[in-house]
XYZ file of N, CA and C in Angstrom:
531
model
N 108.807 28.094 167.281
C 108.181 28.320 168.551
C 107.809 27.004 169.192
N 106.843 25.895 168.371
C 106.929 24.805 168.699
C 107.798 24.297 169.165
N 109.022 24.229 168.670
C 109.967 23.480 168.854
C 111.329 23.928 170.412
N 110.879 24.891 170.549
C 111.188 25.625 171.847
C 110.154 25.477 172.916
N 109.151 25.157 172.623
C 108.128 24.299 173.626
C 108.139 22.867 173.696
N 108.541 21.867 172.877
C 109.027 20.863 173.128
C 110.477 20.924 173.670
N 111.170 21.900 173.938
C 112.723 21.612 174.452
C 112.453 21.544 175.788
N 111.345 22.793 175.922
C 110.774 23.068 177.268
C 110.306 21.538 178.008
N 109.920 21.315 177.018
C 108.502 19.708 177.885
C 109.761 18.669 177.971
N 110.586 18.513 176.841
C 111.360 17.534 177.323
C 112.499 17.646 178.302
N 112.783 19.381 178.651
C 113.623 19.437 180.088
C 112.963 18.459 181.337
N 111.513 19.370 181.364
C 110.898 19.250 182.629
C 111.090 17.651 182.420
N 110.301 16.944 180.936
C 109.989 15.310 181.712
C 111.438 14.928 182.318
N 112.466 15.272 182.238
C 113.556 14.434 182.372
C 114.417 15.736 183.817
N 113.972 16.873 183.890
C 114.139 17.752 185.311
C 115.748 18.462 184.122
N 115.887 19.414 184.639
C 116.527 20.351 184.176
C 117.851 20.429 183.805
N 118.510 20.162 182.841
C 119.825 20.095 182.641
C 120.323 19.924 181.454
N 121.295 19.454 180.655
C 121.763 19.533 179.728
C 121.694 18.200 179.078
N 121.253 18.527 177.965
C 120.442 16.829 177.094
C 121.831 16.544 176.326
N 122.593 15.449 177.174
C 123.407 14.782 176.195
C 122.709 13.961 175.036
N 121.658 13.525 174.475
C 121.430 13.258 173.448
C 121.680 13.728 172.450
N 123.040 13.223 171.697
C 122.849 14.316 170.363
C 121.911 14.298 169.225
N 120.432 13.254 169.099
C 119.971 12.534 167.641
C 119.021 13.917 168.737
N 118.538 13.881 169.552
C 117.335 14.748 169.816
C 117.666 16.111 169.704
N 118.864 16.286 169.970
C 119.389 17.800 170.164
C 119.293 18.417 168.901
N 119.976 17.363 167.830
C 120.071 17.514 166.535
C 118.597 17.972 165.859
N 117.482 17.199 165.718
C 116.564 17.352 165.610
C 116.064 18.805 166.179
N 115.610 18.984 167.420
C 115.428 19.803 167.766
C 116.055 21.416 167.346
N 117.414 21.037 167.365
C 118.019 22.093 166.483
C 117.376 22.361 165.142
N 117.673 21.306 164.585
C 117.367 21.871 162.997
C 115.616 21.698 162.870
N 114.550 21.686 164.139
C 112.969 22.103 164.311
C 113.290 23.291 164.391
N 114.298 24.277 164.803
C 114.136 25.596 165.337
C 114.732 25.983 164.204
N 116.031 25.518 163.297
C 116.122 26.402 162.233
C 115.211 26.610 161.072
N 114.867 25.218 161.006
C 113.635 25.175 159.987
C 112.609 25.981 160.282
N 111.864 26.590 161.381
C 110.955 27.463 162.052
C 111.087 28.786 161.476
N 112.839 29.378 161.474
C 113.294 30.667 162.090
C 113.596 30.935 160.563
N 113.920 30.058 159.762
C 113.970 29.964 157.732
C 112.219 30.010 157.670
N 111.332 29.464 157.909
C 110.015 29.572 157.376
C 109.732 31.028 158.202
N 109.745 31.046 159.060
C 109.059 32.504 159.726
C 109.574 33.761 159.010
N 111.173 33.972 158.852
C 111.672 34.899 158.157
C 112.121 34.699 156.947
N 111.912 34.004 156.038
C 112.514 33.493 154.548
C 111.069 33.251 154.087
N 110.034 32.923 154.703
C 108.806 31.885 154.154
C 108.136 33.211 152.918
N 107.987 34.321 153.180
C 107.106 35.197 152.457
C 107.992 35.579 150.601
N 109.398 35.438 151.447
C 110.612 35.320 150.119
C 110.070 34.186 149.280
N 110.264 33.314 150.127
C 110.429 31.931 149.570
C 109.083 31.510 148.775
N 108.160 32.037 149.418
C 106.916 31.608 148.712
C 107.144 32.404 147.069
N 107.391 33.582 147.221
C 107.445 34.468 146.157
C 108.337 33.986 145.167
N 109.092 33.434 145.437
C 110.400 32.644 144.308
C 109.699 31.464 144.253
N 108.801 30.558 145.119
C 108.260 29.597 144.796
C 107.171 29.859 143.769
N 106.593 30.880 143.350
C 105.224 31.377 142.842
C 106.118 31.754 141.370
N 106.555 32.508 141.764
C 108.081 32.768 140.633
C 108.159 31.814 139.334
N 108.496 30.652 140.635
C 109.253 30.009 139.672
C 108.013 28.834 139.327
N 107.013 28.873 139.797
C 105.647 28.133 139.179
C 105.183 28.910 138.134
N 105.059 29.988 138.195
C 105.022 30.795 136.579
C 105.848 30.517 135.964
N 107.175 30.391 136.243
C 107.794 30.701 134.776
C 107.777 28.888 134.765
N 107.948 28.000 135.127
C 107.890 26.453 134.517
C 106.126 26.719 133.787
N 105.003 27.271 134.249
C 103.947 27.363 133.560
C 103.807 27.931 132.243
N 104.767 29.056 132.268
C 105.025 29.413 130.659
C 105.743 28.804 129.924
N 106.866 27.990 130.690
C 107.948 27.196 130.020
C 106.683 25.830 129.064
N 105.629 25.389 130.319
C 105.277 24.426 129.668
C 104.035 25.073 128.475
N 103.717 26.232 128.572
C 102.670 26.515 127.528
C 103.721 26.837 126.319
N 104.697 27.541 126.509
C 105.427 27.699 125.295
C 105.813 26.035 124.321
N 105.983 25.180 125.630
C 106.365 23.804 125.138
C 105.085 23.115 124.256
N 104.466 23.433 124.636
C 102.405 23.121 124.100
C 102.486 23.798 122.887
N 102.565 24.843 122.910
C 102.243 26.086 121.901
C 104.054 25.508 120.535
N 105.183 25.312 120.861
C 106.247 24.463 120.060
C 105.337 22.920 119.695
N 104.945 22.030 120.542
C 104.451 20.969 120.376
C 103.501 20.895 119.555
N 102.159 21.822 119.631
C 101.869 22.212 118.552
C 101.907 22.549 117.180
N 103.105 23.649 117.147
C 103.218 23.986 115.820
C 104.189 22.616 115.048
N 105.020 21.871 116.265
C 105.922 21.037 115.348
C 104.710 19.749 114.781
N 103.740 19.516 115.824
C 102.764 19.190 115.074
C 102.277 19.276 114.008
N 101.922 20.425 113.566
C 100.953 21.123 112.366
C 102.125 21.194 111.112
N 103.497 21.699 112.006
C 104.692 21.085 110.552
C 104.402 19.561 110.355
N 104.568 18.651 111.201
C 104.274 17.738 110.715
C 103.429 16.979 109.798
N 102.242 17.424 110.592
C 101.161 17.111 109.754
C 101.180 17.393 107.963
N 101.898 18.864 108.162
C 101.865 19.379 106.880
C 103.182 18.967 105.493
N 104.032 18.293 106.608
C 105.247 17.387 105.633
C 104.365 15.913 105.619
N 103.533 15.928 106.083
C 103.035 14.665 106.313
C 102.121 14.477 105.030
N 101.274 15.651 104.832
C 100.231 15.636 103.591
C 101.218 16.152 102.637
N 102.046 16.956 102.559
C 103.467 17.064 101.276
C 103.854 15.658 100.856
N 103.998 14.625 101.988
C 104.350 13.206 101.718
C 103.612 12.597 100.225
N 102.282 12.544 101.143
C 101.363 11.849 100.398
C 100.945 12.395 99.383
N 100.997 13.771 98.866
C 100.860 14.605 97.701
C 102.260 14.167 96.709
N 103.559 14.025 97.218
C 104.628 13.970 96.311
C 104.840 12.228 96.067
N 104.106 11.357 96.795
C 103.597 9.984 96.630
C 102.966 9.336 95.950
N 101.919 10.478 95.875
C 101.183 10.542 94.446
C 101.304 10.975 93.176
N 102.114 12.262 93.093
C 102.888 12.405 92.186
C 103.103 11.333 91.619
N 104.340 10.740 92.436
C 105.428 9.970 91.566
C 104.697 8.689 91.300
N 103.721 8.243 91.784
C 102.740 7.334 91.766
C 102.359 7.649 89.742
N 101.472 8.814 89.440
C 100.914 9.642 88.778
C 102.245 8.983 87.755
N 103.651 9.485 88.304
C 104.279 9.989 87.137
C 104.874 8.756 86.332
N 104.919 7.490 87.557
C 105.316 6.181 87.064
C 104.358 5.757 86.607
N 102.898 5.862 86.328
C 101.862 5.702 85.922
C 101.859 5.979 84.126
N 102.405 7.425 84.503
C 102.211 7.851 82.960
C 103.900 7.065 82.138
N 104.890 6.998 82.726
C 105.740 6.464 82.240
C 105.658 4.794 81.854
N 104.684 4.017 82.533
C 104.020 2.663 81.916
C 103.716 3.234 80.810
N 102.605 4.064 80.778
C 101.737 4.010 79.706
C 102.761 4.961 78.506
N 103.291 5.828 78.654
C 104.359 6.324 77.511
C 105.435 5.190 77.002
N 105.653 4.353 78.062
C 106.376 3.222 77.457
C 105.588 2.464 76.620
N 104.323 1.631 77.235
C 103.676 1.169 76.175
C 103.390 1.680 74.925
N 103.109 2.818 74.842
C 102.881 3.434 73.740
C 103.726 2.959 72.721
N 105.257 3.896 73.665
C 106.494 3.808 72.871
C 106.431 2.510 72.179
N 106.637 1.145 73.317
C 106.745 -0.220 72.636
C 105.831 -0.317 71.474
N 104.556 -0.106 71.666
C 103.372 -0.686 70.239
C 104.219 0.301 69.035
N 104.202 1.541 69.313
C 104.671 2.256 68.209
C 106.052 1.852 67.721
N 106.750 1.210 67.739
C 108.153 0.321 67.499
C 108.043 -0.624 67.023
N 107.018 -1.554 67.788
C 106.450 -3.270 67.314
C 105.598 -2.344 66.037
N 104.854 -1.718 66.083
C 104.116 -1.051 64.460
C 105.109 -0.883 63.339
N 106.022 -0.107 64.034
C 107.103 0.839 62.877
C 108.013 -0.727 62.130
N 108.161 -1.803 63.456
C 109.043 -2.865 63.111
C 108.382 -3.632 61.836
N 106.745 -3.929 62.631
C 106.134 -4.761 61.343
C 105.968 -4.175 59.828
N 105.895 -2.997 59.703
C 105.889 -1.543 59.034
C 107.322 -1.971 58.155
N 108.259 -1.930 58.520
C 109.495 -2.489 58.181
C 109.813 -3.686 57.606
N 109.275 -4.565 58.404
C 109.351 -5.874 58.137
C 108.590 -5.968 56.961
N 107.255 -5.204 56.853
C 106.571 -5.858 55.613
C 107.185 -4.764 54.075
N 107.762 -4.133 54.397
C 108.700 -3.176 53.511
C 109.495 -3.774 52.920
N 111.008 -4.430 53.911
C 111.663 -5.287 53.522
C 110.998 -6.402 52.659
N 109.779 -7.113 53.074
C 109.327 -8.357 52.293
C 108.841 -8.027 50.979
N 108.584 -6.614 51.136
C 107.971 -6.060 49.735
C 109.467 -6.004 48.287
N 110.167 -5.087 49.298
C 111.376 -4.949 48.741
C 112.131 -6.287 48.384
N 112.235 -7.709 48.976
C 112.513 -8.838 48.370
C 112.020 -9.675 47.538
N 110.052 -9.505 47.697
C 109.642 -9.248 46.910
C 109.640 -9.050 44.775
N 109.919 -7.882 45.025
C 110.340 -7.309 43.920
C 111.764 -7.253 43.397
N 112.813 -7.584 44.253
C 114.090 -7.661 44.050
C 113.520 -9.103 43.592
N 113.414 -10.036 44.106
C 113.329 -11.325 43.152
C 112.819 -11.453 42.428
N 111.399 -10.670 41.807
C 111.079 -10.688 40.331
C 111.925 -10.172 39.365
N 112.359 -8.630 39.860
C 113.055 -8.304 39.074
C 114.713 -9.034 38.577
N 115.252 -10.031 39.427
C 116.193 -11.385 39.357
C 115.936 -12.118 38.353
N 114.346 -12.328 38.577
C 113.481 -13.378 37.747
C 113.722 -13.007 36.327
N 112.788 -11.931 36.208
C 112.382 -11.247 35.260
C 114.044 -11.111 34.611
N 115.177 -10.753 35.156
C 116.645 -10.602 34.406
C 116.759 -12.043 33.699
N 116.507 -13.133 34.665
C 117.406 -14.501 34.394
C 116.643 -14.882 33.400
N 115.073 -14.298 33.288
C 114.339 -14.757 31.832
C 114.550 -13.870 30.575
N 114.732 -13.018 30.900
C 115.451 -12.079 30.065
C 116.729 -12.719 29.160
N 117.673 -12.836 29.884
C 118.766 -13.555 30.096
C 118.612 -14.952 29.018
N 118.060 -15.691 29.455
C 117.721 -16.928 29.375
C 117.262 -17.035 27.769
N 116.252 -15.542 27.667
C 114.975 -15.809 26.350
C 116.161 -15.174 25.374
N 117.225 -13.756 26.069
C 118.476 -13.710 24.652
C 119.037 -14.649 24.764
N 119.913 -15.649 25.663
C 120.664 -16.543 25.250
C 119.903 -17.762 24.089
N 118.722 -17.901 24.347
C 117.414 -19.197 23.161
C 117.595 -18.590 22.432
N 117.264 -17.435 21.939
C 116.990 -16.330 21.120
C 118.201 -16.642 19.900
N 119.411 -16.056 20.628
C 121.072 -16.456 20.131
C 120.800 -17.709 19.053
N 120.828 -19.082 19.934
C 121.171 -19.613 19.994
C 120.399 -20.386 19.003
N 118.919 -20.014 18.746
C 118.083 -20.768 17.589
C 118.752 -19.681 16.659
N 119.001 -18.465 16.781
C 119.457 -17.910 15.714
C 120.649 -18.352 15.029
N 121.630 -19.092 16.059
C 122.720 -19.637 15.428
C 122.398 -20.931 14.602
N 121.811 -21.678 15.109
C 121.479 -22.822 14.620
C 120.626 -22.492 12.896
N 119.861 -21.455 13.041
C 119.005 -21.187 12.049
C 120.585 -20.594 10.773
N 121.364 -20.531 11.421
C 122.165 -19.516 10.541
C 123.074 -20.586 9.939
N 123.294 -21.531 11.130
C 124.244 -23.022 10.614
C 123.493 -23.567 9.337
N 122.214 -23.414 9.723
C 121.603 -24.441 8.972
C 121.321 -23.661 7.582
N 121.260 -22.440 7.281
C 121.377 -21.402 5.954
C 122.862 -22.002 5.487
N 123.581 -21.782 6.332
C 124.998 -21.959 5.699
C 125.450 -23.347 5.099
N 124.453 -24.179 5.777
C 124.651 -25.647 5.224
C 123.765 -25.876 3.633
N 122.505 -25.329 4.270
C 121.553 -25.344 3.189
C 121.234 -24.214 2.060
N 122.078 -23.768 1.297
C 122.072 -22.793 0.702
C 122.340 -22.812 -0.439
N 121.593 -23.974 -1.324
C 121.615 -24.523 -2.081
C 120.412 -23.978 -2.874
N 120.173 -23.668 -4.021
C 118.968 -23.428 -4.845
C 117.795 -23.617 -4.836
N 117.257 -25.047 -4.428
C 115.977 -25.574 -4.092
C 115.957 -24.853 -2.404
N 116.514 -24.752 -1.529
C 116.166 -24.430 -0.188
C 115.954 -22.922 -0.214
N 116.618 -22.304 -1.511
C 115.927 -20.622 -1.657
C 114.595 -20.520 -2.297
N 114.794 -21.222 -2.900
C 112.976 -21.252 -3.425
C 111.852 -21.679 -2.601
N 112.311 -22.781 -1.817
C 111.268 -22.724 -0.849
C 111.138 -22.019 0.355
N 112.355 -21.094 0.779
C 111.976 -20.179 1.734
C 111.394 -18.939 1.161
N 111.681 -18.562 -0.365
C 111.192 -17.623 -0.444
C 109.577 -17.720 -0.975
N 109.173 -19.006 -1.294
C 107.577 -19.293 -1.682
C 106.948 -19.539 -0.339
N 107.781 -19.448 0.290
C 106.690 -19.879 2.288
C 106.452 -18.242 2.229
N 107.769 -17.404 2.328
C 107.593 -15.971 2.788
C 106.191 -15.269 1.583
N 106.537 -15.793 0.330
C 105.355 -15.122 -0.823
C 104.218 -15.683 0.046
N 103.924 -17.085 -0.058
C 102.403 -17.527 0.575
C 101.723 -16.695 1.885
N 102.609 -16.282 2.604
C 102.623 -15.917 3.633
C 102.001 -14.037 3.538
N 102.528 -13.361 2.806
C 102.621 -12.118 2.259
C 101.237 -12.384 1.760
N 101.010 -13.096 0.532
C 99.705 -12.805 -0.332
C 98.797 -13.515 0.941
N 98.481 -14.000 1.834
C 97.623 -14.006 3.017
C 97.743 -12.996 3.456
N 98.555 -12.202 3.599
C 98.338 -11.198 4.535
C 97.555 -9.649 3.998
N 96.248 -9.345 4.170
C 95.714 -8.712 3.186
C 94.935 -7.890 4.259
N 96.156 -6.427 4.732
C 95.560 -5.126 5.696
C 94.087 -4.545 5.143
């Protein structure tokens, strides 16, 4: 309507006739379509405008209400984090200390061993000992016996029986159980 009252005002200022201007005509034109779209479209238009402000308003509460919950997942992989962090915290914790264990109980079992073995060499070398004196006391043994036997066989003469057998008598009549 406006805009058909300015066509009006700008006939008269300029007296009556046909406005070769096309930038004003233009304008003016599209003042009157824009008018004749709001006057008969405007009550539509508002209603699809209202429309569609609800539904972006639910779009964004649903987006709030998602934002939210991906929140609260979060949060909740977030404290799963730090719970399975601790865990493994916990579990490498106890695996130090089961290792240590393990180690002392090994270094124990080793020295345990070690002093076994020393025991066992130990006694393997007495009992070496104890053979090679063995050994040693039959081969003396033998060997004064041979000599004792050379020397019968050399000395076996009459006077050397009488005096072994008056040592063995002297010897006998001392001996009085």
């Amino acid at each position: 309507m406006n805009s058909l009252l300015l066509l009006m005002s700008l006939s008269t200022a300029h007296g009556f006739g046909f406005n070769d201007n096309i930038l004003e005509t233009n304008v003016i034109n599209l003042a009157v379509v824009v008018g004749v779209v709001v006057f008969f479209v405007g009550k539509n238009l508002t209603a699809i405008l209202e429309n569609r402000q609800e539904t972006i308003l639910n779009n964004l509460r649903e987006a709030d209400q998602r934002a939210a919950e991906a929140q609260e997942k979060f949060n909740q992989a977030k404290l799963q984090l730090e719970i399975a962090e601790q865990k493994a915290q916990q579990i490498r914790e106890e695996g130090l200390l089961k290792a240590t264990i393990e180690k002392n109980n090994c270094l124990n079992q080793y020295e345990q061993d070690l002093a076994r073995l020393e025991e066992y060499k130990q006694e393997t070398l007495n009992f070496y000992q104890q053979k090679v004196f063995n050994q040693l006391y039959v081969s003396l043994v033998a060997k004064a016996l041979q000599k004792v036997k050379q020397k019968f066989e050399k000395r076996l003469d009459d006077q050397f029986h009488i005096t072994v057998n008056n040592f063995f008598i002297a010897r006998f009549t001392e001996y009085n159980p």
